[in-house]
Tab-separated table of C-alpha atoms in Angstrom:
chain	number	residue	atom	x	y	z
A	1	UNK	CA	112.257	-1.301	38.288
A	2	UNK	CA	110.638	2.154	40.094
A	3	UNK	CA	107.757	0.554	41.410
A	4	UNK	CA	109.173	-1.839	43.953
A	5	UNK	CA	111.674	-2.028	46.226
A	6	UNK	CA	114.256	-4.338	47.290
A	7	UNK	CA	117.536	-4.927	45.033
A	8	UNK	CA	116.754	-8.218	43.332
A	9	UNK	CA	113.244	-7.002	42.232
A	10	UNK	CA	115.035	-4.278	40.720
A	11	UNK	CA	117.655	-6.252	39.030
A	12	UNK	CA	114.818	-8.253	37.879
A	13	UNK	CA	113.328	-5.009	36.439
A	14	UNK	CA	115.729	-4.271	34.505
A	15	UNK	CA	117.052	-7.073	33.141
A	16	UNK	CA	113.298	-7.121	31.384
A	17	UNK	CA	113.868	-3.880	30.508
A	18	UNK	CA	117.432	-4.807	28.527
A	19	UNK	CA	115.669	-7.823	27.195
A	20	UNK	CA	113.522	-5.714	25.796
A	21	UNK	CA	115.741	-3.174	24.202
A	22	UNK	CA	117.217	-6.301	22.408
A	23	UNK	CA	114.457	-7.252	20.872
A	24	UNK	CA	113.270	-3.873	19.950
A	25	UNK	CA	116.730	-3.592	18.124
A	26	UNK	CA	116.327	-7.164	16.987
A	27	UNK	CA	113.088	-6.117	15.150
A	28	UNK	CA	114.969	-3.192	13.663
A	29	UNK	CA	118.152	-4.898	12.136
A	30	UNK	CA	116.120	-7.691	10.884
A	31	UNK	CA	117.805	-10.621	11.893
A	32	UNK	CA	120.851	-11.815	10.729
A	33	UNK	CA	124.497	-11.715	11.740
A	34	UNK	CA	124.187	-8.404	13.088
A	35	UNK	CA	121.586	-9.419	15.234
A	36	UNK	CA	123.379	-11.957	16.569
A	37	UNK	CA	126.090	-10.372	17.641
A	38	UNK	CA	124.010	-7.505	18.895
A	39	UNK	CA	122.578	-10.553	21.024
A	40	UNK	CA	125.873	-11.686	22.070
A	41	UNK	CA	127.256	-8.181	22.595
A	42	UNK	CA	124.367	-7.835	24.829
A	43	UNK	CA	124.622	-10.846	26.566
A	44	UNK	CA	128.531	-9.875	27.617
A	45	UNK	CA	127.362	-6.387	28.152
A	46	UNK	CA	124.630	-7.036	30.847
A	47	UNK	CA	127.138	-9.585	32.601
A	48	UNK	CA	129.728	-6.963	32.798
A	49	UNK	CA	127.252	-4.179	34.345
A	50	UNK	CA	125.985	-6.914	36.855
A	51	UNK	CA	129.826	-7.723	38.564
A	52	UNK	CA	131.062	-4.272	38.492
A	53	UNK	CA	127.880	-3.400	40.357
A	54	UNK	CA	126.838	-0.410	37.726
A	55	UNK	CA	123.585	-2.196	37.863
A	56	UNK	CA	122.981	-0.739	40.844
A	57	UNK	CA	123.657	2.583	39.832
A	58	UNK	CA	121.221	2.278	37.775
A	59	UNK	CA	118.625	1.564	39.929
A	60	UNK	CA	119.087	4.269	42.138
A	61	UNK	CA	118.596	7.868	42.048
A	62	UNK	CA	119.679	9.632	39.147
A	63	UNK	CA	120.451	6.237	37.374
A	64	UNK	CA	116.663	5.822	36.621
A	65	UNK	CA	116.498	8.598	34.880
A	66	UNK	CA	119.370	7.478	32.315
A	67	UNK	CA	117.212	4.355	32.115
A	68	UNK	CA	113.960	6.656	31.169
A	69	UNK	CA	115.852	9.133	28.588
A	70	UNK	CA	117.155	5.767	26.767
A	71	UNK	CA	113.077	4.631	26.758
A	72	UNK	CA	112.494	7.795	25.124
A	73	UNK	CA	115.256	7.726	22.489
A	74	UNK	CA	114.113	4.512	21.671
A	75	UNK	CA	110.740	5.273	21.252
A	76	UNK	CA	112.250	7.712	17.984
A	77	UNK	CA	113.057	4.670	15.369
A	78	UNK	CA	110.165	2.575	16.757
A	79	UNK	CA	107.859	5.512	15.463
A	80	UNK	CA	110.072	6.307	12.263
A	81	UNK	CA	109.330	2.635	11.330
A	82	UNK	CA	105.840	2.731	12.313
A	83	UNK	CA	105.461	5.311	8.913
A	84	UNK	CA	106.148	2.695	6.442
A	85	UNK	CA	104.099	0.532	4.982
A	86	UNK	CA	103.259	-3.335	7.139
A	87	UNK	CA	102.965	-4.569	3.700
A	88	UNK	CA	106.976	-4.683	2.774
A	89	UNK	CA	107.383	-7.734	5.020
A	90	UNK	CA	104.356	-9.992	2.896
A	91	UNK	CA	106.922	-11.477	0.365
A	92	UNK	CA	109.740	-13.828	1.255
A	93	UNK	CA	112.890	-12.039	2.569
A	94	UNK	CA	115.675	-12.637	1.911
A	95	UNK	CA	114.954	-14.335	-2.148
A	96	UNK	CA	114.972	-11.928	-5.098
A	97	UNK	CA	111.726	-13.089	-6.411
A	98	UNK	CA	110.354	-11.831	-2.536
A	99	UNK	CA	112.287	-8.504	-2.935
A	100	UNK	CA	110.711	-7.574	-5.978
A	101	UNK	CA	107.278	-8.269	-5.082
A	102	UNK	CA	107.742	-6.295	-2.126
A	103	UNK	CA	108.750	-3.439	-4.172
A	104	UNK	CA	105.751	-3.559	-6.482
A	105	UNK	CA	103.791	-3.624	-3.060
A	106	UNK	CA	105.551	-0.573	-2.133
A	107	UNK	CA	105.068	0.925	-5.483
A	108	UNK	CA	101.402	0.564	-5.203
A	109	UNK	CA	101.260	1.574	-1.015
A	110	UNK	CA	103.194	4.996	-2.085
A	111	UNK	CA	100.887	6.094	-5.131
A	112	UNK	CA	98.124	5.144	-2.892
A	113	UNK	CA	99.748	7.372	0.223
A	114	UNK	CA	100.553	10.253	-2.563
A	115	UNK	CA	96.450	10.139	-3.596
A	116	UNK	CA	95.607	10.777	-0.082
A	117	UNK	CA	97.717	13.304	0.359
A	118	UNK	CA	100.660	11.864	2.452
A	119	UNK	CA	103.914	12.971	0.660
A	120	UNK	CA	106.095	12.243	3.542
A	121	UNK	CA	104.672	8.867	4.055
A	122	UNK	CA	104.962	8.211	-0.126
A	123	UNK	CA	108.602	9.306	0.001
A	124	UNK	CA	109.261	7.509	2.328
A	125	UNK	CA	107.843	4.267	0.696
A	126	UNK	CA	108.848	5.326	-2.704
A	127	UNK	CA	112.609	4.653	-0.802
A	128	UNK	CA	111.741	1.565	0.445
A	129	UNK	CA	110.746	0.303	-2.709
A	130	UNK	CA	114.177	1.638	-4.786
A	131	UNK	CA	115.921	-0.556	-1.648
A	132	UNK	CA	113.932	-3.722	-2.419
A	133	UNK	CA	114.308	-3.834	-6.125
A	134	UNK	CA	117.991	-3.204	-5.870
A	135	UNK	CA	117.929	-6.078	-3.028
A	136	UNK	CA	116.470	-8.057	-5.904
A	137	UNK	CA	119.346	-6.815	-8.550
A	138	UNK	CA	122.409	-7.649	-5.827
A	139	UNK	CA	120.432	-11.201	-4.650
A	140	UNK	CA	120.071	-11.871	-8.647
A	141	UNK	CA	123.624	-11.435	-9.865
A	142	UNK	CA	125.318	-12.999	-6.530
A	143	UNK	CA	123.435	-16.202	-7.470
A	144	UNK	CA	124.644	-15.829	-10.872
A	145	UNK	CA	128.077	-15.401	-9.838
A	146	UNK	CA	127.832	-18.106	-7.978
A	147	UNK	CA	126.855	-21.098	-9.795
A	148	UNK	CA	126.838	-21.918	-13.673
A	149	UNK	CA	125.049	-25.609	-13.900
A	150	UNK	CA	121.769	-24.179	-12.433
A	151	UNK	CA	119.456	-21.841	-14.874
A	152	UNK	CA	120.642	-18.241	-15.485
A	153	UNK	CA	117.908	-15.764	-13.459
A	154	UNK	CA	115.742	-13.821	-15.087
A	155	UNK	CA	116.854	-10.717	-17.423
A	156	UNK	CA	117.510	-7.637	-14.873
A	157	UNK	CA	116.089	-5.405	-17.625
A	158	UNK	CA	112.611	-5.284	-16.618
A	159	UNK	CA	113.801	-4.759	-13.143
A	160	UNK	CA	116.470	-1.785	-13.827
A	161	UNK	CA	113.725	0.099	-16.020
A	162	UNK	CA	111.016	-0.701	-12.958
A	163	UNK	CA	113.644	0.964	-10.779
A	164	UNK	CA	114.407	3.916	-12.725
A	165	UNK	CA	110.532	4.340	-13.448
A	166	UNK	CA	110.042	3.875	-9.607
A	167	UNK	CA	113.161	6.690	-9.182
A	168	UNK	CA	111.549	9.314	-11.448
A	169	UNK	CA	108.231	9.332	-9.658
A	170	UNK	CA	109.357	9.025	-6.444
A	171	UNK	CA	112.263	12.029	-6.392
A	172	UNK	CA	109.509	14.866	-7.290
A	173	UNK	CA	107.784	13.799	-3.956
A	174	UNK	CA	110.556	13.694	-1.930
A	175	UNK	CA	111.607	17.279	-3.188
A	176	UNK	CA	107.926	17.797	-1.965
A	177	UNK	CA	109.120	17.329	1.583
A	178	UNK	CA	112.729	19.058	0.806
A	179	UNK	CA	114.335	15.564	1.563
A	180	UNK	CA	117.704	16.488	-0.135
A	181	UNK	CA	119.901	13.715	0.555
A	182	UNK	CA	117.408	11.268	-0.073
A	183	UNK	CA	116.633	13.174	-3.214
A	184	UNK	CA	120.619	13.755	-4.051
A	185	UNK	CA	121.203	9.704	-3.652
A	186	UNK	CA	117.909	8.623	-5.540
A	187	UNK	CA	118.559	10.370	-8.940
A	188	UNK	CA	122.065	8.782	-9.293
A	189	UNK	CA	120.843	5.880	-8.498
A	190	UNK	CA	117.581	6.279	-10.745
A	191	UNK	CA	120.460	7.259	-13.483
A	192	UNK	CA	122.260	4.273	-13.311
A	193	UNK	CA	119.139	1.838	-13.610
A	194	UNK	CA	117.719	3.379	-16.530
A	195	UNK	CA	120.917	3.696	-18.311
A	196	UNK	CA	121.162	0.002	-17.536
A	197	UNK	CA	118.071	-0.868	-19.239
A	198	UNK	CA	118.647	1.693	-21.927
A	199	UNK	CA	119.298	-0.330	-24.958
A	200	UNK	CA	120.966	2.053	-26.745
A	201	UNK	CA	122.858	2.930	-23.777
A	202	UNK	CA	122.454	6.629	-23.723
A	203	UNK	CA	124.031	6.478	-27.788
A	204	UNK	CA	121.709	8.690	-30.126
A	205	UNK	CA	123.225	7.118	-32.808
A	206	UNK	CA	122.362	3.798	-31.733
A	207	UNK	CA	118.544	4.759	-31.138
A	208	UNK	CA	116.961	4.015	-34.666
A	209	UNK	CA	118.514	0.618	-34.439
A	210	UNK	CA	117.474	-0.042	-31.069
A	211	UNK	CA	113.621	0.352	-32.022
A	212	UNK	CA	114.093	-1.407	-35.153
A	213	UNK	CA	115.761	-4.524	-33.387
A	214	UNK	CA	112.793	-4.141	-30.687
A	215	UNK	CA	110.096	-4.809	-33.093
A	216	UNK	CA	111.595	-7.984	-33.955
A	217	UNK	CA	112.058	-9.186	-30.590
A	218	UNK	CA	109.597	-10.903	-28.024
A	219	UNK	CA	108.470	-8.607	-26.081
A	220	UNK	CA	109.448	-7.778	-22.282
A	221	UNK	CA	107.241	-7.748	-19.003
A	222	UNK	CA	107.480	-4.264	-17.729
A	223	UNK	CA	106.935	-4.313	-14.205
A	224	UNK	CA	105.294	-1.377	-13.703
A	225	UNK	CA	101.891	-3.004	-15.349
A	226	UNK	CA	101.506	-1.234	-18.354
A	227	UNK	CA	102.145	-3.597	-20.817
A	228	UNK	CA	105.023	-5.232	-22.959
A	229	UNK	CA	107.997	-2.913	-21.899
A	230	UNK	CA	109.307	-1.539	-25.838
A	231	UNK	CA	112.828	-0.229	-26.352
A	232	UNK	CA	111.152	3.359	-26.755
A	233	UNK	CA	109.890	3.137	-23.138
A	234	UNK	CA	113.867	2.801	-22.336
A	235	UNK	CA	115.878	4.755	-24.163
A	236	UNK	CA	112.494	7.861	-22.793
A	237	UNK	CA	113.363	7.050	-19.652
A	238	UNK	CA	117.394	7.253	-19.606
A	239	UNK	CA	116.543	10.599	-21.315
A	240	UNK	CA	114.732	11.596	-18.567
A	241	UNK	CA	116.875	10.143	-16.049
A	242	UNK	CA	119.901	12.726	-17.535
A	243	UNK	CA	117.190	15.722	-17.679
A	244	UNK	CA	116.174	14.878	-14.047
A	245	UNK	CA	119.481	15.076	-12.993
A	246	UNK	CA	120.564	18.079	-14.854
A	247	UNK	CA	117.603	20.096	-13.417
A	248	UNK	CA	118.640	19.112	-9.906
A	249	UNK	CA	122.169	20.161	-10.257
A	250	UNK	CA	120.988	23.413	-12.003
A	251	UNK	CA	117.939	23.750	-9.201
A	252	UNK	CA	119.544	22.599	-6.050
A	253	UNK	CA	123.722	23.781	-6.466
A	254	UNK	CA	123.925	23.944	-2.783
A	255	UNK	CA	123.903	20.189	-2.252
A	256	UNK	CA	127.398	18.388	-3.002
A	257	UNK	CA	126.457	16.900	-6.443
A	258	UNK	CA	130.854	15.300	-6.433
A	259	UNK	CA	130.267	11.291	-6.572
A	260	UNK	CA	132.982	10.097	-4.944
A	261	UNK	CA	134.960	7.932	-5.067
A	262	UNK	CA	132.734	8.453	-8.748
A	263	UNK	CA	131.289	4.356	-9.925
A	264	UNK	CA	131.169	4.257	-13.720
A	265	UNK	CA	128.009	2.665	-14.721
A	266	UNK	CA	128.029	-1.055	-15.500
A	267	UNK	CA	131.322	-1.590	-13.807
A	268	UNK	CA	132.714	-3.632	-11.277
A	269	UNK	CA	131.331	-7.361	-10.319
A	270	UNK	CA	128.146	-8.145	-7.601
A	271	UNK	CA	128.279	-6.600	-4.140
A	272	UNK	CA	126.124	-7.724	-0.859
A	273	UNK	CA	123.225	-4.644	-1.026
A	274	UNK	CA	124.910	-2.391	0.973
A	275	UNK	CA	128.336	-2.236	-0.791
A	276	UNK	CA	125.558	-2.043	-4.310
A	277	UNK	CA	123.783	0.578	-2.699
A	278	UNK	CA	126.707	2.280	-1.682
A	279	UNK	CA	128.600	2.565	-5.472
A	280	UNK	CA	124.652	3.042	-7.209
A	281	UNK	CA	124.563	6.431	-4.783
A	282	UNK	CA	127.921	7.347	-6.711
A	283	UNK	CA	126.935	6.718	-9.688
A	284	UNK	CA	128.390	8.492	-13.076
A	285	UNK	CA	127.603	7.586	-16.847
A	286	UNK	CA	130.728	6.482	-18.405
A	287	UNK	CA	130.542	9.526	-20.719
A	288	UNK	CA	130.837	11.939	-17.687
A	289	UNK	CA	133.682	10.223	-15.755
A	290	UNK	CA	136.444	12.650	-14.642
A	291	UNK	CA	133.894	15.972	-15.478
A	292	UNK	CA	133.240	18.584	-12.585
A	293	UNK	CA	129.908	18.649	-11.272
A	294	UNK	CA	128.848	21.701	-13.587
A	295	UNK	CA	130.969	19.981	-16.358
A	296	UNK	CA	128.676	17.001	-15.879
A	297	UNK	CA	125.171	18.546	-15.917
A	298	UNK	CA	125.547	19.475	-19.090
A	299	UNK	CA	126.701	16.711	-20.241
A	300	UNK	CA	124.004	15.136	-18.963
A	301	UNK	CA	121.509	17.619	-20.109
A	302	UNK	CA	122.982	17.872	-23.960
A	303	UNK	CA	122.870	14.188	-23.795
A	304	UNK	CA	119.362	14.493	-22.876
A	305	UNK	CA	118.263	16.789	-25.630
A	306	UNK	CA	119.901	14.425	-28.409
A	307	UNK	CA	118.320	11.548	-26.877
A	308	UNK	CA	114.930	12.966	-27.098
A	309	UNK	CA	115.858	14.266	-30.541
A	310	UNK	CA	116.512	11.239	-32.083
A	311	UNK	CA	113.128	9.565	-30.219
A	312	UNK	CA	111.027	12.217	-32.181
A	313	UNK	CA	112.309	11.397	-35.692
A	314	UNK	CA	111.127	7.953	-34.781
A	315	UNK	CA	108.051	8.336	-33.097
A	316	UNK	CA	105.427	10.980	-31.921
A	317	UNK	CA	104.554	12.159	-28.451
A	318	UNK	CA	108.542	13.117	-26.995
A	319	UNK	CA	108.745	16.957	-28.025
A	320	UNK	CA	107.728	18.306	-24.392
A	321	UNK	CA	110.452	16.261	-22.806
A	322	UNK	CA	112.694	17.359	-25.630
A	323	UNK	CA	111.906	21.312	-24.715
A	324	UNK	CA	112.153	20.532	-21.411
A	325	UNK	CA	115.560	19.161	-21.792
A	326	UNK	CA	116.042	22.281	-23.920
A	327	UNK	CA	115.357	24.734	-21.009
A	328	UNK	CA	117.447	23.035	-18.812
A	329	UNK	CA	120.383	23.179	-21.021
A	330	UNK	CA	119.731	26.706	-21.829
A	331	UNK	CA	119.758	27.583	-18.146
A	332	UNK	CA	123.072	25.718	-17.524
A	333	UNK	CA	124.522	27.831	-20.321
A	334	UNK	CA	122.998	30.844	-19.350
């Protein structure tokens, strides 16, 4: 557009230049409705700036310089994207199946980024794999909503307690990088998919007959690749969810810890994964609906301690997590 002259060259110029700006947006939305209307939008747009003559504005003087600051800007999310991982896009889009082996992709790509000592670049894959698996969770129970001759899908427990899991070891690397929202969103979100797949859902009382039931039942994939995923496994890591919560609130009190409007875990019908996203960001157990925010970090953390109470009568190996939840409850008392 700058290197030529002559008014039709430079229309030429940048109309390329638009075209391009499109696409670049394109890439970023992902296709879809939105990018067609962006398309469309554009379309209308560019006619409009060509018959009021703005186009030529823009190729003149000081216009070219509002054409070069837009370069620049764009140049910001083109380089924010460039930080993820390539690897997200290998699995089908848009099928729940493709979602969650993206997410297990990501998974692997962010311990692997961690190891080498890139916490930004893990945290920031760690998110992109919470966003796939609950891509996979809205695709799942849309389908199921939608038709009842076809086969049910596949039990969402596995993929709530790889979600959760995912949740607990991503948030301590995003509080690496003091990413608080992200951090803020993520454990009420990693709350609400563990106490999804808790099967004694967050009860202590209901914990001894949870692992007894377990032992007579086939056993579950767990996602995360260590094996048959056990009742214990669940109801250890909707303890921890509560603790990890707690100790935020407790930690962090500067951040606005209000969900609201508050979503009561469990509740509600399928939403597109926005809308999900949305309502899992605002999440609160059902035993903490209508608490204050310090109201509800102890709930969360005396809920905590019983959980991990009742895990120890049954088995071994919980009694750090249990004085851990301990502390924290001491400190919100304190």
């Amino acid at each position: 557009m700058t290197a030529t002259s002559g008014s039709t060259t430079q229309f030429v110029g940048l109309g390329l230049w638009w075209f391009g700006v499109l696409l670049l947006v394109h890439s970023l939305l992902g296709g879809g409705r939105t990018a067609s209307f962006l398309w469309a939008s554009g379309i209308a747009a560019a006619v409009v700036v060509y018959v009021t003559g703005w186009a030529t504005m823009v190729t003149e003087g000081a216009g070219r310089l509002v054409v070069a600051a837009l370069s620049v800007l764009l140049v910001v999310p083109t380089l924010v994207r460039s930080t993820r991982p390539s690897r997200r896009t290998a699995a089908p889009r848009h099928t729940a199946d493709g979602r969650l082996r993206a997410a297990l992709a990501c998974w692997e790509v962010a311990r692997n980024q961690l190891a080498a000592g890139q916490p930004l670049r893990a945290g920031l894959t760690y998110q992109d794999g919470i966003n796939h698996i609950l891509t996979c969770v809205s695709l799942t129970r849309l389908a199921e909503e939608r038709t009842t001759a076809s086969p049910r899908p596949d039990d969402l427990v596995p993929v709530y307690h790889a979600m959760g899991a995912m949740g607990r070891e991503g948030i301590p690397v995003m509080e690496q990088v003091n990413a608080t929202t992200p951090v803020r969103f993520h454990a009420r979100m990693t709350l609400a998919a563990a106490h999804l797949a808790d099967p004694a859902e967050g009860k202590p009382e209901l914990i001894k007959d949870a692992l007894a039931a377990d032992a007579d039942s086939s056993p579950r994939p767990d996602l995360n690749g260590d094996g048959p995923l056990s009742a214990e496994a669940r109801i250890a890591g909707a303890a921890e969810a509560r603790s990890l919560l707690a100790r935020l609130m407790v930690e962090r009190p500067g951040l606005r810890w209000e969900a609201e409007p508050p979503w009561l875990i469990g509740s509600g019908g399928p939403l597109p994964f926005a809308r999900e996203r949305k309502r899992f960001r605002q999440a609160v157990l059902p035993s903490c609906a209508g608490l204050t925010p310090d109201e509800e970090m102890r709930q969360l953390a005396q809920e905590s301690v019983l959980m991990y109470t009742e895990l120890c009568q049954a088995v071994p190996g919980y009694e750090s997590n249990r004085d851990e939840a301990k502390d924290i409850l001491a400190a919100i008392r304190a």
